[in-house]
Coordinates of C-alpha atoms and ligand atoms in Angstrom, one line a residue:
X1 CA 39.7 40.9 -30.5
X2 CA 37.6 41.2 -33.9
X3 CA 36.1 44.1 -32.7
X4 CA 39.2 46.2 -32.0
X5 CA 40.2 46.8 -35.5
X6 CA 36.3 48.6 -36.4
X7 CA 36.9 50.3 -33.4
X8 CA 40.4 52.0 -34.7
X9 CA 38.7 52.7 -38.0
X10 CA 35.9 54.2 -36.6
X11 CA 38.2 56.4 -34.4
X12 CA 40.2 57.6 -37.1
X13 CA 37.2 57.9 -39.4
X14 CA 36.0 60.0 -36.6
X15 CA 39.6 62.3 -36.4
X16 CA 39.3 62.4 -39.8
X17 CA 36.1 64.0 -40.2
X18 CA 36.4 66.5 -37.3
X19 CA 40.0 67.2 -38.9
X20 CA 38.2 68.1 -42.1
X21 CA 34.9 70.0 -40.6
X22 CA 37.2 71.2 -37.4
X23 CA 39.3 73.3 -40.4
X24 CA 36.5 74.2 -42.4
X25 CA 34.5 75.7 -39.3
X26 CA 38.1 77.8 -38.4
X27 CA 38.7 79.0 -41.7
X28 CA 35.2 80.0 -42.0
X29 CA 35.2 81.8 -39.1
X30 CA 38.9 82.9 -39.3
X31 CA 39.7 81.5 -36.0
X32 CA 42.8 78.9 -37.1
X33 CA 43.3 78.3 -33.5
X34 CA 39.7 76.9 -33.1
X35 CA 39.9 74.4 -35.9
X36 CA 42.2 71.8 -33.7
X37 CA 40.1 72.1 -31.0
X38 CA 37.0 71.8 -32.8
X39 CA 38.2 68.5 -34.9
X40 CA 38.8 66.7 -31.5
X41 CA 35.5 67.8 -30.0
X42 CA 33.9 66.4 -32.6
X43 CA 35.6 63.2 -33.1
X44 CA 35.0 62.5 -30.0
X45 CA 30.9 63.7 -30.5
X46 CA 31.2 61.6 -33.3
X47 CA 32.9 58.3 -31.3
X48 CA 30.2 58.8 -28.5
X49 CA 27.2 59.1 -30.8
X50 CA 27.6 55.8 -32.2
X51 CA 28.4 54.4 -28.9
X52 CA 25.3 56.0 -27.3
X53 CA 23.0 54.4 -30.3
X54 CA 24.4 50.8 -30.7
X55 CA 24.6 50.6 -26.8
X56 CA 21.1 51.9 -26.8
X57 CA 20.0 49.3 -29.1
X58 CA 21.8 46.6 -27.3
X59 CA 20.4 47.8 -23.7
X60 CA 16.4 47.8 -25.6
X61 CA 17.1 44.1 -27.0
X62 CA 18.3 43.4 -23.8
X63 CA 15.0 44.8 -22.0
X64 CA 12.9 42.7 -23.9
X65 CA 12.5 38.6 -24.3
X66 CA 15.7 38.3 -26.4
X67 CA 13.4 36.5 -28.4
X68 CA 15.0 37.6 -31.8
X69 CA 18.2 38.3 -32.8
X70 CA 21.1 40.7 -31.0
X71 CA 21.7 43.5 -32.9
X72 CA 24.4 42.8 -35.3
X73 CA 26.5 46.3 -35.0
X74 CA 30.7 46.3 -35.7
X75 CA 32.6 46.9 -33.1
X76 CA 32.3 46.2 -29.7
X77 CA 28.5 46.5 -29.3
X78 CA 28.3 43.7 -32.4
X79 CA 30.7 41.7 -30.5
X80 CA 29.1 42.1 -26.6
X81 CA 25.8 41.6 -28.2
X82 CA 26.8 38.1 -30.0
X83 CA 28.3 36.8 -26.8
X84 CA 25.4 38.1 -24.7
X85 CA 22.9 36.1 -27.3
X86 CA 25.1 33.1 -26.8
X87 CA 25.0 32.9 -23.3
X88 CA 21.5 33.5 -23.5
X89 CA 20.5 31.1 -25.9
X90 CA 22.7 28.5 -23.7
X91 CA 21.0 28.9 -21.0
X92 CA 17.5 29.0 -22.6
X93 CA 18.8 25.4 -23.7
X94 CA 19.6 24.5 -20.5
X95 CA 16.0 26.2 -19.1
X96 CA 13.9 23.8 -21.6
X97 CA 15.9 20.5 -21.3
X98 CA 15.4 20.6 -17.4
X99 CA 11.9 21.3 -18.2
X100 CA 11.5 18.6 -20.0
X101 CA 13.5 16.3 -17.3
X102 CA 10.9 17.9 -15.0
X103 CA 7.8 17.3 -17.1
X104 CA 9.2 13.8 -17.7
X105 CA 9.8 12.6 -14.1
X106 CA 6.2 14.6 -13.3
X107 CA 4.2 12.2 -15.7
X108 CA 6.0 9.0 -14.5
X109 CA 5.0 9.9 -11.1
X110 CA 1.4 10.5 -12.2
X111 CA 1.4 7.2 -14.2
X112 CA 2.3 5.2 -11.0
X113 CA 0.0 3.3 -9.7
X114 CA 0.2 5.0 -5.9
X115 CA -0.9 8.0 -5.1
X116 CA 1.8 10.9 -4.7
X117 CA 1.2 13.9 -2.3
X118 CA 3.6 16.9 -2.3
X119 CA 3.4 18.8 0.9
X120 CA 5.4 21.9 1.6
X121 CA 6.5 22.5 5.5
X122 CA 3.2 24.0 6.2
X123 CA 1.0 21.1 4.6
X124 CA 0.5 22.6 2.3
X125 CA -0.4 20.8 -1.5
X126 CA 2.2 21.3 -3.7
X127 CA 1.6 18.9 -6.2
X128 CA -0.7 15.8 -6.0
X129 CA -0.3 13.1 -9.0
X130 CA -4.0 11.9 -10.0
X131 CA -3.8 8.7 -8.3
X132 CA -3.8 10.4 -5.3
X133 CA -6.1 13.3 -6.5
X134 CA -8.4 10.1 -6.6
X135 CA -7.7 8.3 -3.2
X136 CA -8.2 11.4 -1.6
X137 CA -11.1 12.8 -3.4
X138 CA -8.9 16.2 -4.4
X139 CA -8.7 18.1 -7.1
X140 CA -5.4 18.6 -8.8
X141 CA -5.3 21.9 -10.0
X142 CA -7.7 23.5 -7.5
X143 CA -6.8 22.3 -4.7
X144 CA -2.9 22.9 -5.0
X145 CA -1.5 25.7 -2.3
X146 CA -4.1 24.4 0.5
X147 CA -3.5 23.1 3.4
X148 CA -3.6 19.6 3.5
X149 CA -5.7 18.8 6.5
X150 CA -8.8 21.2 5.6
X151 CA -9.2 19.3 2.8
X152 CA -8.5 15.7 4.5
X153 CA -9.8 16.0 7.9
X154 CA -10.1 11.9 9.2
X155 CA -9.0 12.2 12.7
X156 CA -7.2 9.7 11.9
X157 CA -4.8 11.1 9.0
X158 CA -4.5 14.6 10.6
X159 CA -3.2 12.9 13.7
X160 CA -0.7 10.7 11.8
X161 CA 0.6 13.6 9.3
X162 CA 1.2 15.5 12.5
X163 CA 3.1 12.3 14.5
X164 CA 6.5 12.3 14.7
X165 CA 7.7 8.8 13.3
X166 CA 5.8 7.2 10.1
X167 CA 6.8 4.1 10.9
X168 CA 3.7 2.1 10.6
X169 CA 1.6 2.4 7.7
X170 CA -2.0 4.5 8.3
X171 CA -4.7 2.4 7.3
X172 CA -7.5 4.6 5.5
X173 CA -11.3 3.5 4.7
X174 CA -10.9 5.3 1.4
X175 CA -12.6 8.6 1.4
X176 CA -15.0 7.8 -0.7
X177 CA -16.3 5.4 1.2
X178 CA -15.3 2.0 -0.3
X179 CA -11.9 0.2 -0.2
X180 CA -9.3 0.6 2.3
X181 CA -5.8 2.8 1.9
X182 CA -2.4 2.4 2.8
X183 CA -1.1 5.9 3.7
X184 CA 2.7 6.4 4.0
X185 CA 4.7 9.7 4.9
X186 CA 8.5 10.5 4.6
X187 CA 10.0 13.5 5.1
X188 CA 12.4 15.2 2.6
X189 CA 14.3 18.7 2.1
X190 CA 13.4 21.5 4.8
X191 CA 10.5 19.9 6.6
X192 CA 8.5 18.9 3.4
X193 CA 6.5 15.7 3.1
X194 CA 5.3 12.9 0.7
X195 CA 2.5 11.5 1.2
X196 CA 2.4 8.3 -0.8
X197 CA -1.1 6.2 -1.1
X198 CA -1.4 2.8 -2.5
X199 CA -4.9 1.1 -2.7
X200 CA -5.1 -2.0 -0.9
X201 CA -8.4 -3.2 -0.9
X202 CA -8.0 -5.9 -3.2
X203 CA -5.1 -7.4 -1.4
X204 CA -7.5 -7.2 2.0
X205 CA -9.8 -9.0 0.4
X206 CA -7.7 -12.0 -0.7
X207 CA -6.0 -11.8 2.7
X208 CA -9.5 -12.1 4.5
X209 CA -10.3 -15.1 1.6
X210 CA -6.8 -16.6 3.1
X211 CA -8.0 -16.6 6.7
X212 CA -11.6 -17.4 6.0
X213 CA -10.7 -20.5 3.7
X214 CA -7.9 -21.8 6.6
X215 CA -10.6 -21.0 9.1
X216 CA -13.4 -22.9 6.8
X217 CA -11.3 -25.9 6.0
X218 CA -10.1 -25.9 10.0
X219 CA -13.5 -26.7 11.0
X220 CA -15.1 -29.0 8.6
X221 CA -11.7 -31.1 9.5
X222 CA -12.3 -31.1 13.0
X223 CA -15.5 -31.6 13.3
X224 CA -15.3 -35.2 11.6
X225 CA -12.1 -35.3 14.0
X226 CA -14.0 -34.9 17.1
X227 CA -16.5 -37.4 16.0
X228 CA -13.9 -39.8 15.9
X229 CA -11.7 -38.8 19.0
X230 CA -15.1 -39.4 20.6
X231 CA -15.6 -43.3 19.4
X232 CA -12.2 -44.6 19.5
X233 CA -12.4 -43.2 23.0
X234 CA -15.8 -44.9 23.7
X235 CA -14.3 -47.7 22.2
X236 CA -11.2 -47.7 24.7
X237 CA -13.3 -47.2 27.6
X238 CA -16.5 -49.6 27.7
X239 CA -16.6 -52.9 26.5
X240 CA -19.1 -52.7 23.1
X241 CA -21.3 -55.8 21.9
X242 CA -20.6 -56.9 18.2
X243 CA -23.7 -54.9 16.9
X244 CA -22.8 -51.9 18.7
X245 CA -19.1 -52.1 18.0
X246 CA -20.5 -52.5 14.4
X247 CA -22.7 -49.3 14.5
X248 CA -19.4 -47.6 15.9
X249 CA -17.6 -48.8 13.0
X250 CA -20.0 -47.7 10.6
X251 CA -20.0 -43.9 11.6
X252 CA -16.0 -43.7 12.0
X253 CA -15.5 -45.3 8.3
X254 CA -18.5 -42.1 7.6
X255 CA -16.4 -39.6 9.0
X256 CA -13.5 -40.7 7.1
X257 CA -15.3 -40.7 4.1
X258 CA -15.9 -37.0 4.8
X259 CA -12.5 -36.2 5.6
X260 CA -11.3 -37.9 2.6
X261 CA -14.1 -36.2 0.6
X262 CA -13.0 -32.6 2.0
X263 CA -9.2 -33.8 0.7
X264 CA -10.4 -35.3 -2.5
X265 CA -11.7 -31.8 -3.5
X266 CA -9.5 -29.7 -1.9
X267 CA -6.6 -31.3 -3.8
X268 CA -9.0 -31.0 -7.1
X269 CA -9.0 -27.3 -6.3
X270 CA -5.4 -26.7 -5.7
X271 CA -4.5 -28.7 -9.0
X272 CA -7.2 -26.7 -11.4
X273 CA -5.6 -23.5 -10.2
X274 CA -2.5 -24.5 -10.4
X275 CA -2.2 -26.2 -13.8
X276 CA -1.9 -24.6 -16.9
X277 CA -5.3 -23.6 -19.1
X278 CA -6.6 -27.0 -21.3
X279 CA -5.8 -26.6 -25.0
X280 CA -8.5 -27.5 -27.6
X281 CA -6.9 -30.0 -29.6
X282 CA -8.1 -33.1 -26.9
X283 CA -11.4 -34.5 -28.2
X284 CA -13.8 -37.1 -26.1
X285 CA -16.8 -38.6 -26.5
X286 CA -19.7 -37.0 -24.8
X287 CA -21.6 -39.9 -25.0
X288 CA -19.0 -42.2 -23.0
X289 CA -19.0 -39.7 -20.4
X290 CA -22.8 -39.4 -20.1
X291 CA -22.9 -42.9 -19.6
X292 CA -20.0 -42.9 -16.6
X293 CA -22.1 -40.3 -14.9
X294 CA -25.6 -42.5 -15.6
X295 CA -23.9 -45.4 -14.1
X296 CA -22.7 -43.3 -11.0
X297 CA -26.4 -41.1 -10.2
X298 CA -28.3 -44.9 -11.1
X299 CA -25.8 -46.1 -7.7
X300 CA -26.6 -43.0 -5.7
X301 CA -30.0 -42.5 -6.6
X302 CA -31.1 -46.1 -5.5
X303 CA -34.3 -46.2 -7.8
X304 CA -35.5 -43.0 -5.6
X305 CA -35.6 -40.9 -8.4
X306 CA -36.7 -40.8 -11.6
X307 CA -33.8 -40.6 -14.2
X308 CA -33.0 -39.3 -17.8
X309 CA -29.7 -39.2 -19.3
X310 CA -29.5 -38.9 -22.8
X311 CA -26.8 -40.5 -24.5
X312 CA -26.6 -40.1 -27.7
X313 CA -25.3 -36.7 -28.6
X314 CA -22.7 -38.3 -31.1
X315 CA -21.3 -35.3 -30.0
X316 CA -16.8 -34.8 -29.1
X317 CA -15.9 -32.3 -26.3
X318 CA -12.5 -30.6 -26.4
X319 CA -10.6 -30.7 -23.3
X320 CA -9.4 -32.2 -19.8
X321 CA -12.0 -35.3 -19.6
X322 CA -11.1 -35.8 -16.0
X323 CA -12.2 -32.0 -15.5
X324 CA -15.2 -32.8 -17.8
X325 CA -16.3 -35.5 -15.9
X326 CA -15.9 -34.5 -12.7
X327 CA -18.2 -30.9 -13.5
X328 CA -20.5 -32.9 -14.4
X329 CA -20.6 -35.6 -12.0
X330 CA -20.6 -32.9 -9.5
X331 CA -23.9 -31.3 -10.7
X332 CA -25.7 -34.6 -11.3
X333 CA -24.5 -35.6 -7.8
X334 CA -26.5 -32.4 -6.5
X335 CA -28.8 -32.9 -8.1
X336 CA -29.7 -36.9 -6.7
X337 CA -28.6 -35.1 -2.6
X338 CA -30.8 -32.1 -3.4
X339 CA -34.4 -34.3 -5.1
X340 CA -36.3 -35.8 -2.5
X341 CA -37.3 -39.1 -3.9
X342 CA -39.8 -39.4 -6.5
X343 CA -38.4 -36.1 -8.5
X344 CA -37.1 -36.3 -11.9
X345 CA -33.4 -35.3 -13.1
X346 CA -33.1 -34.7 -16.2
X347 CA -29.3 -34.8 -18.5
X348 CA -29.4 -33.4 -21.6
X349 CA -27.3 -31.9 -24.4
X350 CA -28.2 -28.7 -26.7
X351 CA -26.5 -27.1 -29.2
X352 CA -27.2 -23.4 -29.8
X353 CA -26.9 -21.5 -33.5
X354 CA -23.8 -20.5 -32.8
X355 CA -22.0 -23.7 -32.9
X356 CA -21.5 -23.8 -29.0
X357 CA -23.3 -26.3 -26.7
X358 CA -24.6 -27.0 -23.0
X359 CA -25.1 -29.8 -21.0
X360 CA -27.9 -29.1 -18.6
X361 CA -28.4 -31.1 -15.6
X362 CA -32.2 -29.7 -14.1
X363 CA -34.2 -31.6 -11.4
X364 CA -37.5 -31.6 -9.7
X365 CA -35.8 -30.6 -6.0
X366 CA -35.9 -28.3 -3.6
X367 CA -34.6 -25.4 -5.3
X368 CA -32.0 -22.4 -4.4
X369 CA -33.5 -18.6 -2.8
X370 CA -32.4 -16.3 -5.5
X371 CA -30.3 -14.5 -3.0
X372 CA -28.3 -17.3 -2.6
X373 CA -27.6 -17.5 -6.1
X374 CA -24.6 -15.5 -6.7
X375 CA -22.7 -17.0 -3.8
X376 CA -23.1 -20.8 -4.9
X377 CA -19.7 -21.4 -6.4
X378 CA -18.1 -19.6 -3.1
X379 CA -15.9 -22.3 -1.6
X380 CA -17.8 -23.7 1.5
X381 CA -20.6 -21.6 0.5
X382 CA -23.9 -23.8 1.3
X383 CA -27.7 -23.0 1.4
X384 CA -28.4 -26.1 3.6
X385 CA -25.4 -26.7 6.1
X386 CA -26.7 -29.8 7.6
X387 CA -28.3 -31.3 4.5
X388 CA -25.3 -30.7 2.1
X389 CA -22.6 -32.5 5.5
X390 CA -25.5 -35.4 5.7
X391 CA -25.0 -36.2 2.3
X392 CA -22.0 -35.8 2.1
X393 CA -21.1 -32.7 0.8
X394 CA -18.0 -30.6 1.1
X395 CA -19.1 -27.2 -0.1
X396 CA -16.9 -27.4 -2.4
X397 CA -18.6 -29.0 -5.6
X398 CA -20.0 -26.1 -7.1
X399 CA -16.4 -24.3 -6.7
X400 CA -14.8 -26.9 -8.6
X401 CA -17.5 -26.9 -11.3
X402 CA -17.0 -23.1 -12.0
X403 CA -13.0 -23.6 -12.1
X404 CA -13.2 -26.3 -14.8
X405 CA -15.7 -24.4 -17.1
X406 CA -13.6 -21.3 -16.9
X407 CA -10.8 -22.7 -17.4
X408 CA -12.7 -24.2 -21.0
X409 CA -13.3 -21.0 -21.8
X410 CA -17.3 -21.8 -20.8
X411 CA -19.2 -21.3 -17.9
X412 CA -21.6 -22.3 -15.2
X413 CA -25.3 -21.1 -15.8
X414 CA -27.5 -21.2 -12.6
X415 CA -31.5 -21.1 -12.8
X416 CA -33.5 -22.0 -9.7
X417 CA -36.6 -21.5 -8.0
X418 CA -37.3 -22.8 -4.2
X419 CA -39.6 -25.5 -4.3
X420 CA -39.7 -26.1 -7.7
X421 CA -36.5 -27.4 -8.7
X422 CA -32.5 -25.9 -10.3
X423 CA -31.1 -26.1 -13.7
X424 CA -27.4 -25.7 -14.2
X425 CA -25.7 -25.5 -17.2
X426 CA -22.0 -26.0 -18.5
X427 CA -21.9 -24.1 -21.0
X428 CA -18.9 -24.8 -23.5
X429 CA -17.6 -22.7 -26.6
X430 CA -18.0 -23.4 -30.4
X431 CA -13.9 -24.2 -30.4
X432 CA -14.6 -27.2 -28.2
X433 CA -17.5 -29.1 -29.5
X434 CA -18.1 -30.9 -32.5
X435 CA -20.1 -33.7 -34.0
X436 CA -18.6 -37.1 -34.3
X437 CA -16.4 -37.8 -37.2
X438 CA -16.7 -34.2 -38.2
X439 CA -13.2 -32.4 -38.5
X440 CA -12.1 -30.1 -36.1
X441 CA -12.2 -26.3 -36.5
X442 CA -9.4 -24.7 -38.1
X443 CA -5.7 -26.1 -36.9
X444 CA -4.8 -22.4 -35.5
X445 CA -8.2 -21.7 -33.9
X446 CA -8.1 -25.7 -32.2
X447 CA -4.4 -25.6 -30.8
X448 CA -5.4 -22.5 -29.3
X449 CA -5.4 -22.7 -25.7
X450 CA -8.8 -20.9 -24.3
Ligands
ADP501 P1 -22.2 -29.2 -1.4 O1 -21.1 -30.1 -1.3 O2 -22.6 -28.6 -0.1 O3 -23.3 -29.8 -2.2 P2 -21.8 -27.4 -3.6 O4 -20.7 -26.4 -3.9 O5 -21.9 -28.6 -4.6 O6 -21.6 -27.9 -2.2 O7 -23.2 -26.7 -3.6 C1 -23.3 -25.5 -2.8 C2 -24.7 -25.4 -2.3 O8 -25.6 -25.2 -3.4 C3 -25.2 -26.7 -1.6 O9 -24.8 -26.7 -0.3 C4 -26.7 -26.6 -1.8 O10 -27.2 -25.9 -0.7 C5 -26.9 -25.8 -3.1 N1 -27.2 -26.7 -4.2 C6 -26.3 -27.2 -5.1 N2 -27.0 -27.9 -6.1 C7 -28.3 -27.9 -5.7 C8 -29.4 -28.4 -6.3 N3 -29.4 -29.2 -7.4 N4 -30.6 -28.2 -5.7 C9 -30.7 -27.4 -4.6 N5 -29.6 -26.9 -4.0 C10 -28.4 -27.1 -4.6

């Protein structure tokens, strides 16, 4: 009620003055009875004047962006002006904190990882995160406002936006060609959609490893199964001599072999993906291994080949020396099943500027196609089928050997040339080799698990 006070000043100000100029004007023109007439017209001129201008300047502030301040008048106009700025201002404050709640939950949806498409009832694109700007090959901005399915037009995902229940995820080749999609739609406020995207090629990938690895593992079980089904049947039914129940025996104990081979590794596998990463602080002599593996390739060679293991490298390894070992036994192995007799295999240990080293395990053999190169350490992955399972192979050697150098921190270096023979290298880092008797690299660096 601040303003009422002004207002009675004013008003008598006003009565005042047209009191004053009311008498003047009547005395002037000797016309008393004018004078009280006069002063009230022109109080209330006076009153209504003021009014007119301050409302007038309040109605213009109010006409524009209200970006300054109300006019500050007395009176009434001073005091509808400050509340109207208030309430203004408050809900200005309201306006940009919603915005901001908007903007907010806008950006977390565009930093998911699925793709997020707003349709209106009409399919058309109201808002599209860039995830799903991506799966679907749109564009954000220009794209917003069209309709959905002259922009997408797969048979396929026109006819599921326009189905009735979503229960089952579409599956979508991605539209630019590679990958495949999940596409999910849900319905929400008056007949609007969102179309959520999530990419799913990865996970179909390891899926498809999953079946092909149960389905690879299936046969090379059953197959040795078979074989031995087949005798002990052969050896129920007819009545065998000593040398043929011999020969009998002989291939069943090979078949087991196999199967126990297959186990051997697959259990290798399953332990060097499941344990936790070597750390660099276990040292072993390179030289005591070289000589485990000579002994073993001198056994399966026979004196067909010609071999060279050098074994004295005076040099430590850091690491797992069961995974050491068995990389390495798995290459020189190879490398005796893949030489026909008479080639050479070379072992040998280098050590580059760097402080890092390699054992390299080359031979004289039959050699790899370059094509087949990348694929090697696939599990079950074999250039020659029937010569790897004849030898005894599990397709599964080359796997392992990649497993235990990656989890050193190293890696498995493959050079090869048909007919003319393969090199493979481990290749280790500088934090897991040294000389003997020199000391380790720095404490932090050689507890450091790599
Ligand atoms: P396998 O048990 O069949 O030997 P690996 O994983 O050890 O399985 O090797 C995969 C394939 O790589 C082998 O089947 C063979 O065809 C090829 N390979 C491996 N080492 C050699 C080599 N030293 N010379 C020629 N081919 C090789």
């Amino acid at each position: 009620m601040n303003w009422l006070l002004p207002r009675f000043v004013l008003a008598a100000l006003a009565v005042v003055a047209g009191v004053f100029f009311g008498h003047w004007v009547g005395r002037l023109l000797h016309l008393p009875f004018l004078s009280e007439a006069l002063s009230a017209a022109i109080a209330v001129v006076a009153l209504v004047i003021v009014d007119a201008v301050r409302g007038h300047r309040l109605l213009q502030w109010l006409r524009g962006p209200q970006l300054d301040a109300a006019p500050r008048d007395a009176g009434i106009w001073g005091e509808l002006g400050y509340r109207v700025e208030r309430a203004v201002r408050e809900r200005d404050k309201v306006i940009a904190s919603e915005r901001l709640q908007l903007e907010q939950f806008l950006s977390a949806i565009d930093a998911s990882p699925n793709g997020v498409l707003m349709l209106d009832a009409q399919d058309h694109i109201h808002w599209c995160n860039r995830v799903a700007a991506d799966h679907f090959s749109l564009d954000p901005v220009r794209d917003l406002r069209q309709r959905v399915t002259n922009l997408l037009r797969s048979p396929a995902f026109v006819s599921f936006l326009h189905t009735e229940s979503y229960e089952t995820p579409l599956l979508l080749s991605n539209v630019r060609g590679f990958g495949t999609l999940s596409v999910v739609v849900k319905r929400y406020g008056d007949g609007m959609k969102l179309v959520l995207s999530q990419d799913i090629t990865e996970r179909e990938r390891s899926d498809a490893m999953r079946r092909d690895f149960v389905a690879n593992v299936s046969h090379e079980i059953r197959t040795p199964l078979t074989v031995l089904a087949g005798f002990i049947e052969t050896m129920l039914s007819l009545p065998l001599t000593v040398a043929e129940r011999t020969r009998v025996l002989t291939l069943m104990g090979q078949q087991t072999d196999r199967m126990q081979g297959l186990v051997s590794d697959l259990l290798t596998l399953a332990q060097l993906e499941g344990s936790p990463r070597p750390t660099a602080d276990r040292w072993l002599g390179l030289d005591a291994l070289l000589a485990r593996i000579n002994s073993d390739a001198v056994a399966l060679s026979g004196g067909r080949h010609q071999l060279k293991v050098q074994l004295d490298t005076q040099v430590e390894l850091a690491g797992v020396e069961s995974e050491l070992l068995s990389a390495a036994a798995n290459l020189v192995n190879n490398a005796v099943r893949y030489t026909p007799a008479g080639g050479e295999i070379d072992v040998s240990w280098r050590e580059l500027g760097d402080g890092s080293g390699e054992l390299c395990v080359s031979d004289t053999g039959l050699g790899i196609a370059r094509e087949h190169l990348p694929r090697l350490t696939e599990r079950f992955y074999r250039v020659d089928g029937s010569r790897s399972r004849e030898t005894g192979g599990t397709g599964l050697g080359l796997s392992i050997v990649k497993h235990v150098m990656h989890r050193h921190g190293g890696e498995l270096q493959i050079e090869s040339e048909p007919g003319k023979g393969s090199k493979f290298r481990l290749a280790l880092p500088a934090i897991r080799v040294r000389h003997v008797g020199e000391p380790a690299l720095g404490v932090e660096a050689a507890n450091a698990p790599r």
